[in-house]
Tab-separated table of C-alpha atoms in Angstrom:
chain	number	residue	atom	x	y	z
A	134	MET	CA	-27.405	3.978	-0.209
A	135	ARG	CA	-23.920	3.840	-1.672
A	136	ARG	CA	-22.737	-0.013	-2.250
A	137	ILE	CA	-18.788	-0.712	-1.728
A	138	LEU	CA	-17.705	-3.697	-2.398
A	139	LEU	CA	-14.035	-3.887	-0.462
A	140	THR	CA	-11.493	-7.154	-1.127
A	141	GLY	CA	-8.467	-7.891	0.981
A	142	VAL	CA	-10.299	-7.494	4.377
A	143	THR	CA	-7.878	-9.391	6.428
A	144	GLY	CA	-4.798	-7.223	5.300
A	145	GLN	CA	-3.359	-4.442	7.181
A	146	LEU	CA	-4.959	-1.859	4.611
A	147	GLY	CA	-8.036	-3.805	4.084
A	148	TYR	CA	-8.790	-3.974	7.799
A	149	GLU	CA	-8.150	-0.288	8.051
A	150	LEU	CA	-10.123	0.706	5.100
A	151	LYS	CA	-13.310	-1.441	6.372
A	152	LEU	CA	-13.287	1.160	9.168
A	153	ALA	CA	-12.704	4.302	7.526
A	154	LEU	CA	-15.180	3.578	4.608
A	155	ALA	CA	-18.095	2.250	7.031
A	156	PRO	CA	-19.753	5.857	7.517
A	157	LEU	CA	-20.023	6.268	3.382
A	158	GLY	CA	-22.279	3.401	2.916
A	159	GLU	CA	-22.902	-0.264	2.719
A	160	VAL	CA	-19.445	-1.884	2.954
A	161	ILE	CA	-19.218	-5.370	1.437
A	162	SER	CA	-16.241	-6.850	2.751
A	163	ALA	CA	-14.740	-9.761	0.747
A	164	SER	CA	-12.401	-12.193	2.207
A	165	ARG	CA	-10.018	-14.461	0.063
A	166	ALA	CA	-12.659	-17.130	0.793
A	167	GLU	CA	-15.331	-15.220	-0.929
A	168	LEU	CA	-13.442	-13.282	-3.697
A	169	ASP	CA	-10.227	-15.468	-4.589
A	170	LEU	CA	-7.899	-13.482	-6.691
A	171	SER	CA	-5.916	-16.485	-7.950
A	172	ARG	CA	-9.142	-17.412	-9.682
A	173	PRO	CA	-9.786	-14.525	-11.858
A	174	ALA	CA	-12.655	-16.464	-13.897
A	175	ASP	CA	-14.810	-16.342	-11.009
A	176	ILE	CA	-14.671	-12.507	-10.671
A	177	HIS	CA	-17.120	-11.351	-13.004
A	178	GLN	CA	-20.174	-13.387	-11.592
A	179	ILE	CA	-19.189	-12.640	-7.870
A	180	ILE	CA	-19.135	-8.764	-8.718
A	181	GLU	CA	-21.975	-8.747	-10.687
A	182	LYS	CA	-23.890	-10.693	-7.647
A	183	ILE	CA	-23.122	-7.939	-5.436
A	184	SER	CA	-23.678	-5.102	-7.774
A	185	PRO	CA	-21.480	-2.600	-6.169
A	186	HIS	CA	-21.299	1.245	-6.999
A	187	ILE	CA	-17.566	1.431	-5.964
A	188	ILE	CA	-15.038	-1.243	-5.649
A	189	VAL	CA	-11.838	-0.743	-3.482
A	190	ASN	CA	-9.200	-3.138	-4.105
A	191	PRO	CA	-6.166	-3.158	-1.915
A	192	ALA	CA	-6.025	-6.885	-2.130
A	193	ALA	CA	-2.592	-8.226	-3.980
A	194	TYR	CA	0.185	-10.717	-4.498
A	195	THR	CA	2.946	-8.621	-2.174
A	196	ALA	CA	5.637	-11.519	-1.375
A	197	VAL	CA	8.248	-9.426	-3.171
A	198	ASP	CA	11.001	-12.155	-2.860
A	199	LYS	CA	8.740	-15.343	-3.474
A	200	ALA	CA	7.202	-13.666	-6.848
A	201	GLU	CA	10.571	-14.019	-8.099
A	202	THR	CA	9.635	-17.618	-8.466
A	203	GLU	CA	5.710	-17.779	-7.979
A	204	THR	CA	5.805	-15.825	-11.390
A	205	GLN	CA	2.394	-17.061	-12.548
A	206	LEU	CA	0.752	-16.420	-9.198
A	207	ALA	CA	1.664	-13.148	-8.871
A	208	GLN	CA	0.711	-12.318	-12.420
A	209	THR	CA	-2.746	-14.123	-11.978
A	210	VAL	CA	-3.629	-11.973	-8.628
A	211	ASN	CA	-1.948	-8.498	-9.692
A	212	ALA	CA	-2.724	-8.506	-13.566
A	213	GLU	CA	-5.488	-11.140	-14.580
A	214	ALA	CA	-7.702	-10.470	-11.350
A	215	ALA	CA	-7.013	-6.665	-11.668
A	216	LYS	CA	-8.325	-6.840	-15.316
A	217	ALA	CA	-11.334	-9.070	-14.529
A	218	MET	CA	-12.349	-6.619	-11.826
A	219	ALA	CA	-11.855	-3.569	-14.304
A	220	GLU	CA	-13.947	-5.290	-16.666
A	221	ALA	CA	-16.781	-6.219	-13.924
A	222	SER	CA	-16.562	-2.553	-12.814
A	223	GLN	CA	-17.224	-1.362	-16.514
A	224	ASN	CA	-20.062	-3.589	-17.085
A	225	LEU	CA	-21.867	-2.414	-13.872
A	226	GLY	CA	-20.852	1.583	-14.451
A	227	ALA	CA	-19.048	1.323	-11.240
A	228	SER	CA	-15.645	3.331	-10.167
A	229	LEU	CA	-12.817	0.915	-9.040
A	230	VAL	CA	-10.178	2.075	-6.616
A	231	HIS	CA	-7.114	0.084	-6.872
A	232	ILE	CA	-3.842	0.227	-4.779
A	233	SER	CA	-0.604	-0.245	-6.646
A	234	THR	CA	2.962	0.391	-5.500
A	235	ASP	CA	6.066	2.504	-5.755
A	236	TYR	CA	7.945	-0.467	-7.157
A	237	VAL	CA	6.786	-0.037	-10.457
A	238	PHE	CA	9.712	2.481	-10.452
A	239	ASP	CA	13.519	1.572	-10.868
A	240	GLY	CA	14.692	3.811	-8.330
A	241	GLN	CA	17.325	5.455	-10.699
A	242	GLN	CA	15.735	9.116	-10.034
A	243	HIS	CA	16.792	11.212	-7.304
A	244	THR	CA	13.466	13.660	-6.975
A	245	PRO	CA	10.153	12.328	-6.038
A	246	TYR	CA	8.045	10.412	-8.784
A	247	THR	CA	5.382	11.874	-10.135
A	248	GLU	CA	2.472	10.446	-12.113
A	249	ALA	CA	3.732	11.495	-15.260
A	250	ASP	CA	7.025	9.694	-14.854
A	251	CYS	CA	7.813	6.512	-16.845
A	252	PRO	CA	7.519	3.360	-14.791
A	253	HIS	CA	10.275	0.699	-15.302
A	254	PRO	CA	10.020	-2.189	-12.609
A	255	ILE	CA	13.283	-4.296	-11.625
A	256	SER	CA	11.152	-6.904	-9.950
A	257	VAL	CA	8.421	-9.587	-10.903
A	258	TYR	CA	6.213	-7.956	-8.262
A	259	GLY	CA	6.599	-4.473	-9.941
A	260	LYS	CA	6.047	-5.887	-13.103
A	261	THR	CA	2.768	-7.566	-12.199
A	262	LYS	CA	1.659	-4.666	-10.369
A	263	LEU	CA	2.335	-2.391	-13.520
A	264	MET	CA	0.677	-5.139	-15.809
A	265	GLY	CA	-2.424	-4.541	-13.619
A	266	GLU	CA	-2.173	-0.784	-13.886
A	267	ALA	CA	-2.572	-1.267	-17.725
A	268	ALA	CA	-5.028	-3.654	-17.846
A	269	ILE	CA	-7.431	-1.540	-15.300
A	270	GLN	CA	-6.871	1.513	-17.590
A	271	GLU	CA	-7.755	-0.281	-20.975
A	272	ALA	CA	-10.710	-2.003	-19.191
A	273	CYS	CA	-12.603	0.481	-16.948
A	274	ASP	CA	-13.229	4.147	-17.829
A	275	HIS	CA	-13.652	5.082	-14.201
A	276	HIS	CA	-10.832	3.813	-12.630
A	277	TYR	CA	-8.621	5.416	-10.091
A	278	ILE	CA	-5.062	3.695	-9.091
A	279	PHE	CA	-3.429	4.927	-5.903
A	280	ARG	CA	0.570	3.871	-5.848
A	281	THR	CA	1.803	3.642	-2.301
A	282	ALA	CA	4.707	2.985	-0.748
A	283	TRP	CA	6.314	1.180	2.403
A	284	VAL	CA	2.964	-0.083	3.881
A	285	TYR	CA	2.672	-1.377	7.736
A	286	GLY	CA	-0.195	-1.000	10.121
A	287	ALA	CA	-1.161	-2.753	13.688
A	288	HIS	CA	-3.528	-5.394	12.363
A	289	GLY	CA	-2.621	-8.023	9.553
A	290	GLN	CA	0.174	-10.119	9.212
A	291	GLY	CA	3.872	-9.352	9.485
A	292	ASN	CA	5.327	-5.883	7.964
A	293	PHE	CA	8.655	-3.886	8.562
A	294	VAL	CA	7.493	-2.535	12.059
A	295	LYS	CA	6.516	-5.868	13.379
A	296	THR	CA	9.691	-7.713	12.384
A	297	MET	CA	11.788	-5.033	13.976
A	298	LEU	CA	9.808	-4.725	17.175
A	299	LYS	CA	10.277	-8.980	17.108
A	300	LEU	CA	14.039	-8.354	16.211
A	301	GLY	CA	14.563	-5.921	19.052
A	302	ARG	CA	12.956	-7.893	21.346
A	303	ASP	CA	15.312	-10.697	20.789
A	304	ARG	CA	18.397	-9.316	19.816
A	305	THR	CA	21.112	-6.580	20.899
A	306	GLU	CA	22.235	-5.805	17.379
A	307	VAL	CA	20.199	-5.387	14.319
A	308	ARG	CA	21.761	-4.709	10.913
A	309	VAL	CA	19.291	-2.802	8.435
A	310	VAL	CA	19.828	-1.682	4.854
A	311	ALA	CA	20.803	1.910	4.518
A	312	ASP	CA	20.829	2.696	0.769
A	313	GLN	CA	17.059	2.304	-0.238
A	314	ILE	CA	15.134	5.422	0.124
A	315	GLY	CA	11.181	5.692	0.616
A	316	THR	CA	8.466	6.888	2.659
A	317	PRO	CA	7.213	4.703	5.291
A	318	THR	CA	2.970	4.879	5.169
A	319	SER	CA	0.692	3.911	7.728
A	320	ALA	CA	-2.184	1.757	6.974
A	321	ALA	CA	-4.666	3.829	8.905
A	322	TYR	CA	-3.432	7.227	7.374
A	323	LEU	CA	-3.646	5.467	3.833
A	324	ALA	CA	-7.174	4.554	4.374
A	325	ALA	CA	-8.400	7.641	5.921
A	326	ARG	CA	-6.954	9.389	2.908
A	327	ILE	CA	-8.519	6.827	0.277
A	328	THR	CA	-11.927	7.082	1.886
A	329	GLN	CA	-11.994	10.974	1.752
A	330	PHE	CA	-11.168	10.497	-1.721
A	331	VAL	CA	-13.999	7.941	-2.485
A	332	SER	CA	-16.586	10.312	-0.440
A	333	HIS	CA	-16.011	12.757	-3.602
A	334	LEU	CA	-16.616	10.032	-6.380
A	335	ASP	CA	-20.686	10.578	-6.314
A	336	ASN	CA	-20.836	13.737	-4.547
A	337	PRO	CA	-24.047	15.783	-6.186
A	338	ASN	CA	-22.566	18.921	-4.960
A	339	GLN	CA	-18.877	18.764	-6.644
A	340	PRO	CA	-17.568	17.051	-9.753
A	341	PRO	CA	-15.923	13.855	-9.373
A	342	PRO	CA	-12.091	13.632	-9.417
A	343	ASP	CA	-10.383	12.965	-12.995
A	344	PHE	CA	-9.753	9.267	-13.114
A	345	GLY	CA	-6.269	7.973	-13.523
A	346	ILE	CA	-2.996	7.494	-11.192
A	347	TYR	CA	-2.350	8.995	-8.009
A	348	HIS	CA	0.529	8.819	-5.534
A	349	LEU	CA	-0.603	8.611	-2.045
A	350	THR	CA	2.190	8.571	0.856
A	351	CYS	CA	2.597	10.071	4.054
A	352	SER	CA	5.206	13.080	3.649
A	353	GLY	CA	8.898	13.017	4.528
A	354	ALA	CA	11.848	10.491	3.528
A	355	ALA	CA	13.701	7.850	5.199
A	356	SER	CA	15.953	4.611	4.772
A	357	TRP	CA	14.830	1.461	6.029
A	358	TYR	CA	17.850	2.236	8.697
A	359	ASP	CA	16.433	5.432	9.685
A	360	PHE	CA	12.741	3.863	10.163
A	361	ALA	CA	14.377	0.937	12.185
A	362	VAL	CA	16.171	3.643	14.437
A	363	ALA	CA	12.761	5.300	14.822
A	364	ILE	CA	11.039	2.515	15.481
A	365	PHE	CA	13.233	1.331	18.513
A	366	GLU	CA	13.107	5.214	19.728
A	367	GLU	CA	9.253	5.320	19.792
A	368	ALA	CA	9.047	1.883	20.964
A	369	LYS	CA	11.290	2.862	23.937
A	370	ARG	CA	9.489	5.877	24.872
A	371	LEU	CA	6.513	3.891	25.045
A	372	GLY	CA	8.235	1.332	27.360
A	373	MET	CA	8.156	-1.550	24.834
A	374	PRO	CA	10.454	-4.248	26.226
A	375	LEU	CA	13.592	-4.307	23.898
A	376	LYS	CA	16.838	-5.926	23.974
A	377	VAL	CA	18.631	-3.858	20.951
A	378	GLN	CA	21.310	-1.387	21.743
A	379	GLN	CA	22.564	-0.915	18.396
A	380	VAL	CA	21.337	-0.475	14.602
A	381	VAL	CA	23.902	-1.143	12.293
A	382	PRO	CA	23.440	0.530	8.758
A	383	ILE	CA	24.566	-2.014	5.822
A	384	THR	CA	24.162	-1.732	2.133
A	385	THR	CA	21.946	-3.530	-0.359
A	386	ALA	CA	24.740	-5.498	-1.220
A	387	ASP	CA	25.038	-6.828	2.347
A	388	TYR	CA	21.873	-8.420	2.455
A	389	PRO	CA	21.038	-9.975	-1.064
A	390	THR	CA	17.503	-10.702	-1.708
A	391	ALA	CA	15.758	-12.528	-4.365
A	392	ALA	CA	14.348	-9.458	-6.065
A	393	GLN	CA	15.668	-6.141	-6.898
A	394	ARG	CA	14.082	-3.015	-4.852
A	395	PRO	CA	14.399	0.499	-6.146
A	396	ALA	CA	17.263	2.397	-4.469
A	397	TYR	CA	14.773	5.581	-4.302
A	398	SER	CA	11.262	5.493	-4.761
A	399	ILE	CA	9.828	8.794	-2.909
A	400	LEU	CA	6.680	9.475	-4.656
A	401	SER	CA	5.243	13.012	-5.143
A	402	ASN	CA	2.049	13.813	-3.556
A	403	GLN	CA	1.089	16.958	-5.220
A	404	LYS	CA	-1.681	15.451	-7.868
A	405	ILE	CA	-3.986	13.886	-4.622
A	406	ASP	CA	-3.024	17.009	-2.296
A	407	ALA	CA	-4.629	19.045	-5.322
A	408	VAL	CA	-7.734	17.062	-4.943
A	409	LEU	CA	-8.147	16.694	-1.418
A	410	GLY	CA	-5.792	19.455	0.293
A	411	PRO	CA	-2.464	18.829	1.461
A	412	ALA	CA	-2.365	16.588	4.581
A	413	LEU	CA	1.337	17.248	5.669
A	414	PHE	CA	1.216	14.122	7.916
A	415	HIS	CA	4.661	13.130	8.383
A	416	TRP	CA	5.657	9.605	8.384
A	417	ARG	CA	7.032	9.518	11.972
A	418	GLU	CA	3.499	10.733	13.251
A	419	GLY	CA	1.967	7.707	11.454
A	420	LEU	CA	4.700	5.454	13.210
A	421	ARG	CA	3.982	6.798	16.844
A	422	ARG	CA	0.230	6.356	16.434
A	423	THR	CA	0.616	2.747	14.969
A	424	LEU	CA	2.976	1.773	17.774
A	425	ALA	CA	0.812	3.475	20.686
A	426	GLN	CA	-1.959	1.265	19.008
A	427	LEU	CA	0.322	-1.936	19.179
A	428	TYR	CA	1.338	-1.008	22.463
A	429	ARG	CA	-2.182	-0.802	23.953
A	430	SER	CA	-3.309	-4.117	22.311
A	431	SER	CA	-0.386	-6.152	23.818
């Protein structure tokens, strides 16, 4: 039976991956307590003991602003732990599926980024994730790196959707940045597509996908302001109790943060669509499904 080691199971993507991957084999879920990525020296021994056929690693240091001051911790988790995981995968002959980010780009482009475009991160978080990508590419032959963007889900800790819902319950006016453009991507959709990809890795009836980097998001584009407006529209349609009456668009300069963020980070899905077939799953549909799930569980 295919043995899959899954990290970060308490996170929003890890939770969805645990459910989605279950039909593919034995999923061994590793929480932070069981596989602490802030301690890379322990990773080899832990992974060798589990001896998986496939490792799926959504775990990361994702506190974008905190990373500007917690630089070493971000580098340890996002780069050094990724390297150790890749080395362990190589030793076992296992495939490594790793999740990366649109923040490896600087946002100066005005057309969707492809896998061939040159990364140029402008934050510590983006730089450490790019370091992790490079370490994996060097250490593991069978690597599959998925860059995604603006991920949110019904489970796990805070995300933009949950933050907006809280603000919408507490305030009549919410101010949101309107000059950063990306693609909101639901964790459930992301998990489903990654699982579809993983099912191809050792299928005897077809050749495995080429190793390398893939971009994977929902379709469509939005600013954070557009996303917030949609959250409130869909939440009100469901009957969620909200006080908010007005969403005010502001600029990045109006809302200074410790870390710089790319002004434009749309990712092209053409490469992954060529492998799995086009999904054409719009970000707003993902939002509707997530809000419905949150509403049912409230």
